[in-house]
Tab-separated table of C-alpha atoms and ligand atoms in Angstrom:
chain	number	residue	atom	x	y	z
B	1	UNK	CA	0.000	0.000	0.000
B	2	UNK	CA	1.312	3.611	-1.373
B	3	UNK	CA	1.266	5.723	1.942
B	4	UNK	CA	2.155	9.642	1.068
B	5	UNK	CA	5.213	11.190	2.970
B	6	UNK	CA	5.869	14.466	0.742
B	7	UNK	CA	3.772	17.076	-1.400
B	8	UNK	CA	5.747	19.439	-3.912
B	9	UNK	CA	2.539	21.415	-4.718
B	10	UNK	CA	1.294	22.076	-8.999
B	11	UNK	CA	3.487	21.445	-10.872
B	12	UNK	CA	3.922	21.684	-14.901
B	13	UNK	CA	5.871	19.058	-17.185
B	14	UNK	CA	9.135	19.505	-16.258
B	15	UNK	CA	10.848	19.466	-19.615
B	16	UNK	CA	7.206	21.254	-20.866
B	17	UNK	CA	9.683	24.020	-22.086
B	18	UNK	CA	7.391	26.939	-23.968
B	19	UNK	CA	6.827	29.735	-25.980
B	20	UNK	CA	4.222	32.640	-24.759
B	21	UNK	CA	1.191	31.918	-26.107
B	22	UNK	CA	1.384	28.476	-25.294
B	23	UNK	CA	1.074	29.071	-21.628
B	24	UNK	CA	-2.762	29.735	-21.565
B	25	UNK	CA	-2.918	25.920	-22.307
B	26	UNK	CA	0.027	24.643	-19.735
B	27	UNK	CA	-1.193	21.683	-18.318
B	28	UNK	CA	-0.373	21.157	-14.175
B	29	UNK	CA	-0.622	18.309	-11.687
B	30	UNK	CA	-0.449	17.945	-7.790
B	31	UNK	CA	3.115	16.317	-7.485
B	32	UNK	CA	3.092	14.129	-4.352
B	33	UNK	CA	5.392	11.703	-3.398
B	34	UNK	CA	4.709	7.720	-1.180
B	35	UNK	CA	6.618	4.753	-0.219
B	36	UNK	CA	4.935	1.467	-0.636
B	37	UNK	CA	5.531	-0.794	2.121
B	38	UNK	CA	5.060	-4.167	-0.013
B	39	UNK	CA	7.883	-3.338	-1.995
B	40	UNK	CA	9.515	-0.689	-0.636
B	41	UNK	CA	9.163	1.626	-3.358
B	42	UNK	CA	9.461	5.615	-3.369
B	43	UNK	CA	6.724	6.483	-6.048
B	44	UNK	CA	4.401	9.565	-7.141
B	45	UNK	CA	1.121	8.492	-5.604
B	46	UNK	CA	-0.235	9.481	-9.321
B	47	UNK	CA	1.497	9.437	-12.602
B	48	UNK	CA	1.589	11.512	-15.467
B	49	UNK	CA	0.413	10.172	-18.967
B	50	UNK	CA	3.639	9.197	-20.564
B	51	UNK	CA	3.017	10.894	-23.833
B	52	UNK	CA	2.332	14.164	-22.450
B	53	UNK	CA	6.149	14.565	-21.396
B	54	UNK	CA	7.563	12.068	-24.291
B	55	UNK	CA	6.362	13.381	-27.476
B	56	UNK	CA	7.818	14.791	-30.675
B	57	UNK	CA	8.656	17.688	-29.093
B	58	UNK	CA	10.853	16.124	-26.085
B	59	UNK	CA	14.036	18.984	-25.161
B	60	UNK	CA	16.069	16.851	-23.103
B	61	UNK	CA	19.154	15.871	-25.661
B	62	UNK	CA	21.717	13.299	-23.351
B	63	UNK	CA	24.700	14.411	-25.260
B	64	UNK	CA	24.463	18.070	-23.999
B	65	UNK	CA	27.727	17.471	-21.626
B	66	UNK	CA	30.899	16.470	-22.004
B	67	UNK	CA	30.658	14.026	-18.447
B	68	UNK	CA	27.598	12.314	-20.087
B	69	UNK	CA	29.419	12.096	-23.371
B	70	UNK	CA	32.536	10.309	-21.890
B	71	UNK	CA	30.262	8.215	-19.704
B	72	UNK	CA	28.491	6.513	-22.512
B	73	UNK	CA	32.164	6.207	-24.217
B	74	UNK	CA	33.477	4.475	-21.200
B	75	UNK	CA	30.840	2.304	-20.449
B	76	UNK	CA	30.250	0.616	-24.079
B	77	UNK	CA	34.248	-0.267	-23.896
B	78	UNK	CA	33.724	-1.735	-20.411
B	79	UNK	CA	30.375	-3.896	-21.965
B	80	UNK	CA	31.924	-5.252	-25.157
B	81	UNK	CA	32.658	-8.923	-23.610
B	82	UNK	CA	28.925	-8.970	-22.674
B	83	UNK	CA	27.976	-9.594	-26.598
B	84	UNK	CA	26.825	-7.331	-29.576
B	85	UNK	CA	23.619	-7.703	-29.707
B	86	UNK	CA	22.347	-4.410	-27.916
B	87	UNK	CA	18.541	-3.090	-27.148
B	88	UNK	CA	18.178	0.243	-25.627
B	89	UNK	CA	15.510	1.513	-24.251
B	90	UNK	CA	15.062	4.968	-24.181
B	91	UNK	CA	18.419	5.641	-26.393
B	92	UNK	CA	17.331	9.838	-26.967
B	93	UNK	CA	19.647	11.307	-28.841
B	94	UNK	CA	21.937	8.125	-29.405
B	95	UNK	CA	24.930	9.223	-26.839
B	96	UNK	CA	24.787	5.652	-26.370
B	97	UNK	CA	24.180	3.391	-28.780
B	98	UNK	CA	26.007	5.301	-31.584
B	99	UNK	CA	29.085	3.339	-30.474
B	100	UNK	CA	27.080	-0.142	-31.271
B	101	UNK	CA	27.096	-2.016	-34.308
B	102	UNK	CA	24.457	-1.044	-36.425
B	103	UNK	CA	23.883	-4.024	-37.737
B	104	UNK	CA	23.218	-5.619	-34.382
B	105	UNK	CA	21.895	-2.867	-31.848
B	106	UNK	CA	18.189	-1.725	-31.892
B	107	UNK	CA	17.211	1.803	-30.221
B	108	UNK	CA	13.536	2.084	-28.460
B	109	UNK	CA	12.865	5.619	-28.340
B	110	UNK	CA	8.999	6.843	-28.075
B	111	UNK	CA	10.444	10.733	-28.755
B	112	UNK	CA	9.873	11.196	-32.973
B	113	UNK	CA	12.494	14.087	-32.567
B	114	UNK	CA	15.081	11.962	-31.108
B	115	UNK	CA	13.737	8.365	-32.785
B	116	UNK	CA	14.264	9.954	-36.195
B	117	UNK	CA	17.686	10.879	-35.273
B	118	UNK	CA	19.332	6.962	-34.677
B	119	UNK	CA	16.891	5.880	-37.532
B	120	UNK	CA	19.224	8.513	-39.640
B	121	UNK	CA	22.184	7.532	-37.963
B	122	UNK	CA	21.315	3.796	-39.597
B	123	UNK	CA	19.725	2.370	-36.535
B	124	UNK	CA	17.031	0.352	-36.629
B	125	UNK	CA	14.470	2.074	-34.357
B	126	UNK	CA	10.960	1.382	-32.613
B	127	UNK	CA	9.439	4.372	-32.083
B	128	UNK	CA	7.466	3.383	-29.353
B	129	UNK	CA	7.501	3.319	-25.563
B	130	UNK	CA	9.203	0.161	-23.662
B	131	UNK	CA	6.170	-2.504	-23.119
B	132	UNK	CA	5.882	-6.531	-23.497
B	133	UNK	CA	3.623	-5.732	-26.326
B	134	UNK	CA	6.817	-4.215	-28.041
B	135	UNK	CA	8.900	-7.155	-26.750
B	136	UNK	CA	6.960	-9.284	-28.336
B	137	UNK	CA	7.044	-7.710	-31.584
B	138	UNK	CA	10.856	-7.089	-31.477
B	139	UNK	CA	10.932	-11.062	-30.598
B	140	UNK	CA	9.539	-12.001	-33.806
B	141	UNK	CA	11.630	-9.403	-36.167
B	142	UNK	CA	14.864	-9.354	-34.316
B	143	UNK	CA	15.033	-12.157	-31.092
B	144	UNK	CA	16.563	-12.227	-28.273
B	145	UNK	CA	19.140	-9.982	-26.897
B	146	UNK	CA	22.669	-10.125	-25.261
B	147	UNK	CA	22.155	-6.669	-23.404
B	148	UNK	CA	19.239	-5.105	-22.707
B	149	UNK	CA	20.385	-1.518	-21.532
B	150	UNK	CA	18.600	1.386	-20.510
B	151	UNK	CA	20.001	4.873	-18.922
B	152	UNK	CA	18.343	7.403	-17.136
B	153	UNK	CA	14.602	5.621	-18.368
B	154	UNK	CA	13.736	2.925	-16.422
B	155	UNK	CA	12.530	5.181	-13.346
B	156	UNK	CA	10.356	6.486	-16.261
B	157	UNK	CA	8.086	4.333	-16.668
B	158	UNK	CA	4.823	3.739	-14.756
B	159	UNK	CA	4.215	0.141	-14.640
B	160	UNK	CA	7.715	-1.409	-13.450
B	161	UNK	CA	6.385	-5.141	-13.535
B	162	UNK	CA	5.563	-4.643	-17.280
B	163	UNK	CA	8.327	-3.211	-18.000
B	164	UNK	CA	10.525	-5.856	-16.918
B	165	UNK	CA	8.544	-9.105	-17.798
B	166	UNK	CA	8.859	-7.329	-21.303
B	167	UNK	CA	12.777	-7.720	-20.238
B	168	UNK	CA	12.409	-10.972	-19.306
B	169	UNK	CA	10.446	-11.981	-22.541
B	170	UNK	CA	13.858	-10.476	-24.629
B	171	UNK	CA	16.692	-11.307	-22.498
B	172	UNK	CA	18.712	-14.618	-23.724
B	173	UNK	CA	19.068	-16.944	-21.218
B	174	UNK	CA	22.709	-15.728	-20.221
B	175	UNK	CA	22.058	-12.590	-21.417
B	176	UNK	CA	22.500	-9.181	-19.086
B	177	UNK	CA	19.565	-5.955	-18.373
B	178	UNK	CA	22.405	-2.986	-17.094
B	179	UNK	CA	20.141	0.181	-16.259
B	180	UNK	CA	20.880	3.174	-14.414
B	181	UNK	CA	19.187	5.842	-12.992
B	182	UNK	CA	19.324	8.125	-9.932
B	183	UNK	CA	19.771	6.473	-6.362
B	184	UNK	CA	17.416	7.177	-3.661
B	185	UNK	CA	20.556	6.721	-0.665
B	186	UNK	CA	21.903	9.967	-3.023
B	187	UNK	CA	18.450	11.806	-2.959
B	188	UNK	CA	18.510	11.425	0.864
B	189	UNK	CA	22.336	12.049	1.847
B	190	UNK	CA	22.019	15.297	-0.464
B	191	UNK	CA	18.637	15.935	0.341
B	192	UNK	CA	18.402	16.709	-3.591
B	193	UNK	CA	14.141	16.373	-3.628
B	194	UNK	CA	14.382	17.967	-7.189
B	195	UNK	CA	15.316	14.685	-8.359
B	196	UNK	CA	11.934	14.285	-8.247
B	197	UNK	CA	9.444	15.756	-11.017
B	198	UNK	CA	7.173	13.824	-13.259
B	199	UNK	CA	9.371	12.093	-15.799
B	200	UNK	CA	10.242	10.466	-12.383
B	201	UNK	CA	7.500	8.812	-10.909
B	202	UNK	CA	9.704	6.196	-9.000
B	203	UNK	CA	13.398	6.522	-7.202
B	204	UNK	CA	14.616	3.465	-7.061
B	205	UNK	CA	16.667	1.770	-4.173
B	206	UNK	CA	18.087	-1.545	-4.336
B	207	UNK	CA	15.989	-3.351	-2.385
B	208	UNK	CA	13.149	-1.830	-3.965
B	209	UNK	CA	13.967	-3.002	-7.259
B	210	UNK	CA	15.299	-6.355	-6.511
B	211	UNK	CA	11.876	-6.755	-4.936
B	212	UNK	CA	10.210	-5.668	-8.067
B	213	UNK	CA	12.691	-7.784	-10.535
B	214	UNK	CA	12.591	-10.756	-8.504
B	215	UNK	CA	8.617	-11.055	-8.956
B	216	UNK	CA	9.292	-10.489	-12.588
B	217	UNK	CA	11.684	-13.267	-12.952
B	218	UNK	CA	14.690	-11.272	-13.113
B	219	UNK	CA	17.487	-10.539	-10.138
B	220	UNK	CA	19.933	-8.245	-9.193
B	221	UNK	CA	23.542	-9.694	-9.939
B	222	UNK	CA	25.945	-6.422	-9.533
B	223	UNK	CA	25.722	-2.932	-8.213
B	224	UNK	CA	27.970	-0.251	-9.272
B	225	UNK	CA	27.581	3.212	-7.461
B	226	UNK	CA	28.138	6.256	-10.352
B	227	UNK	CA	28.526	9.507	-9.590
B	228	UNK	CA	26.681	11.183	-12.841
B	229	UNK	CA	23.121	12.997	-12.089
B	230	UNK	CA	23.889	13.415	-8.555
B	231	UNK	CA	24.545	10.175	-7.756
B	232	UNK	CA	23.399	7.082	-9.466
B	233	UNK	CA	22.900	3.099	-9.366
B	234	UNK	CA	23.915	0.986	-12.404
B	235	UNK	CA	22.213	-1.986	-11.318
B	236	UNK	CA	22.786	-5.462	-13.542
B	237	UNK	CA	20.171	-8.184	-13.404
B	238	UNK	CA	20.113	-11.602	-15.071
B	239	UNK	CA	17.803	-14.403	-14.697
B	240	UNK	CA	16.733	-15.636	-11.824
B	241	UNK	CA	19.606	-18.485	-11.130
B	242	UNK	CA	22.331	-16.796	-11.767
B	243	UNK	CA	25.731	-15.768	-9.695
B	244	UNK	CA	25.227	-12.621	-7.295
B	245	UNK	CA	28.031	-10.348	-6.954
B	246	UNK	CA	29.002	-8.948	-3.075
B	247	UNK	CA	27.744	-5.604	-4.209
B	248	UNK	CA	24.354	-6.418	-4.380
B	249	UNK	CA	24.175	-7.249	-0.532
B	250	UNK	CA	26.416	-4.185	0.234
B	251	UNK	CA	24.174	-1.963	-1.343
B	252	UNK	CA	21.229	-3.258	0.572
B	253	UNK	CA	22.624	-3.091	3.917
B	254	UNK	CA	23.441	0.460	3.632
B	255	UNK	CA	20.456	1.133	2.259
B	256	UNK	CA	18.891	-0.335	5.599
B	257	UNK	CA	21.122	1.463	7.801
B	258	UNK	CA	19.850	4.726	5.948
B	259	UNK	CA	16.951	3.609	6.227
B	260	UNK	CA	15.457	3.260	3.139
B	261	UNK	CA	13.156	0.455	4.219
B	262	UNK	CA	11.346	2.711	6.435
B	263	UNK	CA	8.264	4.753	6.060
B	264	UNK	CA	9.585	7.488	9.033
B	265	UNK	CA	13.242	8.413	7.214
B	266	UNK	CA	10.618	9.727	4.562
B	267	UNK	CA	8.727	11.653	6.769
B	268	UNK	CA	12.034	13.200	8.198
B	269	UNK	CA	13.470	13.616	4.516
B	270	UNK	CA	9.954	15.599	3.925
B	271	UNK	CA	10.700	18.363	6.850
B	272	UNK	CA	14.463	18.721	5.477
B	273	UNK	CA	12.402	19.979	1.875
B	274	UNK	CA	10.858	21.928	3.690
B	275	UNK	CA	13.831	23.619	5.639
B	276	UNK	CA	15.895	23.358	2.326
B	277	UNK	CA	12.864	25.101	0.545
B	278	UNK	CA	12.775	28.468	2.914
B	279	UNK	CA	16.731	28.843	3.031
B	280	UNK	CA	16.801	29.190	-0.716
B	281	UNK	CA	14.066	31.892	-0.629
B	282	UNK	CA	15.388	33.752	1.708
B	283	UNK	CA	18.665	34.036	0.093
B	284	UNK	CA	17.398	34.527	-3.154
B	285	UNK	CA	15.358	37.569	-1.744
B	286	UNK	CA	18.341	38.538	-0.285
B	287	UNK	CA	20.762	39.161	-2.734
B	288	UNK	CA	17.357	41.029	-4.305
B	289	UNK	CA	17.511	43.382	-1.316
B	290	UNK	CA	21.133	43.810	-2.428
B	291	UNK	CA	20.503	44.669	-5.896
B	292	UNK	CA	22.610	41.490	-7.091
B	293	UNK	CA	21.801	40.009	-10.577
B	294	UNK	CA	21.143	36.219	-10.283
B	295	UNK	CA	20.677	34.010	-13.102
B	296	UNK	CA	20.128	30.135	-13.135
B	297	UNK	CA	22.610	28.033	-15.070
B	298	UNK	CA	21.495	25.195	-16.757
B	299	UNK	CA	17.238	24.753	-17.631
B	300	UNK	CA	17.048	21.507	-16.086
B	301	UNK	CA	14.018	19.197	-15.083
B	302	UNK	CA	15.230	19.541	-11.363
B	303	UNK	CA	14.918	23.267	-11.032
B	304	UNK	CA	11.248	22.658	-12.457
B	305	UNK	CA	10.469	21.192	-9.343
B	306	UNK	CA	12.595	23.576	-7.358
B	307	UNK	CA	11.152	26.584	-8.516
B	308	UNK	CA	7.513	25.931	-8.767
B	309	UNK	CA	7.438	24.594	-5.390
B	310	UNK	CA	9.785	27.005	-3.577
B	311	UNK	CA	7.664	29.693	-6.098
B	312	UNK	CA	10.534	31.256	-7.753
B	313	UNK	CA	10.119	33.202	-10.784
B	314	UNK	CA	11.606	35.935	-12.888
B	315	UNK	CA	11.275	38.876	-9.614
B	316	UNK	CA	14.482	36.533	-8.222
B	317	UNK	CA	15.995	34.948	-11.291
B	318	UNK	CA	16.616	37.201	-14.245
B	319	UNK	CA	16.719	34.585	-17.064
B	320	UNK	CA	18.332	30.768	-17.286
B	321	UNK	CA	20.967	29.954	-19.387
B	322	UNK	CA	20.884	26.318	-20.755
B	323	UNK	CA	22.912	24.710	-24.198
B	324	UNK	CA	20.509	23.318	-25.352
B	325	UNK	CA	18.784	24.916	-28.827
B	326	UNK	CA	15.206	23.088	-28.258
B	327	UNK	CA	15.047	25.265	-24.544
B	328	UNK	CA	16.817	28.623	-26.103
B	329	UNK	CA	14.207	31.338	-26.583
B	330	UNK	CA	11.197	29.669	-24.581
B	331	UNK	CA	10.208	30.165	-21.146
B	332	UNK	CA	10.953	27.948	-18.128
B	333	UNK	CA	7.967	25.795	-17.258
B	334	UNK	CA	5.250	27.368	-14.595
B	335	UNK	CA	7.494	30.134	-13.620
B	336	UNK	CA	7.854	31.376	-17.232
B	337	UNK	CA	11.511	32.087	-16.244
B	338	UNK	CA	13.420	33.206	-19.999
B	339	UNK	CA	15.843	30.551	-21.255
B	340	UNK	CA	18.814	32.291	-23.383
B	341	UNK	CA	21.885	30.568	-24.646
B	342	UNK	CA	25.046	31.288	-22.651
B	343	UNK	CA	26.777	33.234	-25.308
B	344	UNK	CA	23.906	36.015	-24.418
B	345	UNK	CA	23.463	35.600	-20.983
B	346	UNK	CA	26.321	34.335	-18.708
B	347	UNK	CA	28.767	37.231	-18.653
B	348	UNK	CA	30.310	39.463	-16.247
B	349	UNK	CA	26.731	41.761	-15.551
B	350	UNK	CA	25.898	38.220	-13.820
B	351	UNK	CA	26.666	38.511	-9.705
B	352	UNK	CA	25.668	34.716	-8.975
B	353	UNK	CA	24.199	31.838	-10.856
B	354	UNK	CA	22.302	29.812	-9.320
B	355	UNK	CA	23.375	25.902	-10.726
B	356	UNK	CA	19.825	23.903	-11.425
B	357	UNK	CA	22.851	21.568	-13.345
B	358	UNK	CA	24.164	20.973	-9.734
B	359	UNK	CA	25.207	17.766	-10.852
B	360	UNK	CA	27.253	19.135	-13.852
B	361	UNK	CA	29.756	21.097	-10.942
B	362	UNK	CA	32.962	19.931	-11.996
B	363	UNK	CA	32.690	20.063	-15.547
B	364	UNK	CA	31.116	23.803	-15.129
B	365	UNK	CA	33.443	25.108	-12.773
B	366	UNK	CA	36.661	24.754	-15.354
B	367	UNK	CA	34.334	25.976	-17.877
B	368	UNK	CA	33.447	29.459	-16.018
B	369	UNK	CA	36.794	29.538	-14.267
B	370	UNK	CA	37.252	33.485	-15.594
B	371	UNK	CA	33.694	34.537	-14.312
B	372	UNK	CA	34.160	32.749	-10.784
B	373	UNK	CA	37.902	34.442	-10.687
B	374	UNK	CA	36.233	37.877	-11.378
B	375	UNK	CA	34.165	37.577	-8.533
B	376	UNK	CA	31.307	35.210	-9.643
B	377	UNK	CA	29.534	32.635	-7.610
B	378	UNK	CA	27.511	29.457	-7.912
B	379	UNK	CA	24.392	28.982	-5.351
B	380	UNK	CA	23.271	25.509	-4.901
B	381	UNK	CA	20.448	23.886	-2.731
B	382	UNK	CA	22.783	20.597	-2.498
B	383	UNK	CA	23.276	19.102	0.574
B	384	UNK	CA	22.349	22.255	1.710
B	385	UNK	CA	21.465	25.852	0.789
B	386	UNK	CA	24.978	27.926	0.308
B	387	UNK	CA	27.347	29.875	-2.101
B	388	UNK	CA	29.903	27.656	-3.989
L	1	TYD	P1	20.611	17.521	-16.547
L	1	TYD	O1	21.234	17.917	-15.264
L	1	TYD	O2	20.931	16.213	-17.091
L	1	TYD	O3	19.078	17.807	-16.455
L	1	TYD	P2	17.762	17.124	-15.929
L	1	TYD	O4	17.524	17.644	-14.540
L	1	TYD	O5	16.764	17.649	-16.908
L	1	TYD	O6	17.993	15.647	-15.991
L	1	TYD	O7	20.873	18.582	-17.694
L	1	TYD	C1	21.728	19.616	-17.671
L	1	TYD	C2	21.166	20.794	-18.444
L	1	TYD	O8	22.104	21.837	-18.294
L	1	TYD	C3	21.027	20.548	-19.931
L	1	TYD	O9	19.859	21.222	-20.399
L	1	TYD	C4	22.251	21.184	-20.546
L	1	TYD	C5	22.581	22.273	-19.556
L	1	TYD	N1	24.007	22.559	-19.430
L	1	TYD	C6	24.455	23.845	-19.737
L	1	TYD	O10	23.668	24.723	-20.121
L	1	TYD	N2	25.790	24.114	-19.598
L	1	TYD	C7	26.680	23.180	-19.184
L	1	TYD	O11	27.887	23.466	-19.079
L	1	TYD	C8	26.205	21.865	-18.850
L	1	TYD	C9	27.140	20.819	-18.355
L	1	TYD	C10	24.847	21.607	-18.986
């Protein structure tokens, strides 16, 4: 049973990204947040229809940043003894799978933008969302697969247990499902709630999915802790049977020492939002007071959920700066905050910026190095409220 712990308030599609007149017709939802104590799941106590975020008009392009870029890179080297026959699910923009053969990997991609990119590429590509309907329709045309990989997705989709039976249905016997997505022990120790937003409905922990996996015929066989979007699992599963690594229990008992089996470290997590939520205003209006320019850098999903429920809008954030040409020249979702591309905005008029690409630090630290030297500063929300 789903049992509610946090409410983030209306909220728009987080990567809704718009133009003027299309804000008469934004579409909102209450975003509230449970834990289900049969499987131990954090989950939205309602979902979002799936194509009203994924659509032909989806702005979220994975190869945006260099870290991602080298990520994907990396891992396909470190996955080539695991076989060549390759299925992703949810493969965007094709960071990923453009290093696959492409006579032997097969994108799933329900965005028409981003499906009719790989397709070009010389991919062969369902544009459709994961199901076992698909599965079984990929079974007939292509069978079964060596890897079924998926990055940044899986905690996408509504309805886990169809999801991975369609896995199941695909996977050759030996064969290996590697996903990834953002790790609810992160969310907590860096009490980064943005993480949460409609695209997604679910943050997984490990016991929480091997729960799930397990009553889908699938199990958790390795664990490997990432640092990318603020801290992330890249969880491998085989058939149930198979050899489990050391990780796997590792990753579970600290999980249960954090607590993540417990209804009450959610209720405590939801007064640390709050707290986290007031700090930010406050110093936002402050540096108002103080006539200081602040900008946000970087139009992600997570400052979607950060501004509409802390409620900030253009009066304390001048305009966003994101690379990304499908956000440039629209208006942040909700707030209506500008978007412009760097090359406009970020400059030395700019007193702080505040980083909605919090997990991007590193990589945009060395890249503003001359603005932070003149006096520049970053403001983050992560682990808590404070300059960088
Ligand atoms: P990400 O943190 O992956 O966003 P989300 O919360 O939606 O998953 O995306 C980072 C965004 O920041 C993306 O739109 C590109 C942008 N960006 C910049 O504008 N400049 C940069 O230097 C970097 C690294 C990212």
């Amino acid at each position: 049973m789903k049992k509610e712990f946090l409410n983030l308030g209306k909220q728009p599609i987080a990567n809704g990204f718009l133009f003027k007149d299309q804000i008469k017709e934004e579409y909102f939802y209450n975003l509230k947040v449970a834990f289900d104590n049969e499987t131990k799941l954090v989950t939205q106590t309602e979902y979002v229809d799936p194509p009203l975020m994924f659509n032909d008009e989806y702005a979220y392009r994975g190869s945006m940043s260099k870290t991602m870029r080298d990520h994907f890179q990396n891992l396909h080297s470190s996955l080539i003894d695991y076989g060549k026959e390759i299925l992703e699910i949810g493969s965007n923009d094709g960071v990923f799978i453009k290093h696959w053969d492409k006579e032997k990997a097969i994108a799933v991609e329900p965005c028409g933008n981003f499906a009719k990119e790989t397709l070009k590429m010389g991919y062969t590509t369902y544009c459709e969302f994961w199901s076992t309907k698909l599965a079984e329709q990929i079974l007939v045309f292509d069978g079964k697969r060596d890897i079924i990989f998926s990055a940044n997705c899986i905690c996408h989709i509504p309805d886990l247990d169809d999801a991975f039976k369609a896995v199941e249905l695909l996977l050759k016997d030996d064969g290996v499902f590697i996903f990834e997505d953002p790790s609810l022990a992160e969310m907590i120790n860096n009490n980064s709630y943005d993480q949460i937003y409609d695209e997604h409905p679910h943050i997984f922990s490990v016991i929480a999915l091997d729960n799930l996996l397990q009553r889908n015929g699938l199990q958790i066989v390795k664990v490997e802790n990432l640092s990318v979007h603020g801290g992330s699992n890249r969880i491998y599963a085989k058939k149930i049977g198979a050899k489990v690594d050391k990780s796997v229990e590792d990753n579970k008992s600290y999980e249960r020492i954090l607590g993540l089996d417990d209804f009450y470290t959610f209720k405590r997590f939801a007064v640390r939002v709050q707290q986290s939520k007031d700090s930010l205003i406050r110093l936002l209006t402050n540096c108002k007071k103080e006539g200081k320019k602040v900008i946000s850098y970087g139009a992600t999903s997570k400052s979607t959920t950060i501004f509409n429920y802390c409620n900030i809008g253009p009066d304390l954030i001048s305009y966003i700066t994101d690379t990304t040409p499908e956000k440039q020249g629209k208006l942040s979702p909700g707030m209506h905050i500008p978007i412009l591309p760097p090359e406009q905005g970020f400059n030395e008029t700019v007193n702080f910026a505040y980083l909605g690409a919090w997990n991007f630090l590193d990589e945009i630290k060395e890249k503003e190095i001359l603005w932070v030297l003149n006096g520049g500063k970053f403001i983050t929300h992560v682990p808590s409220v404070k300059f960088v």
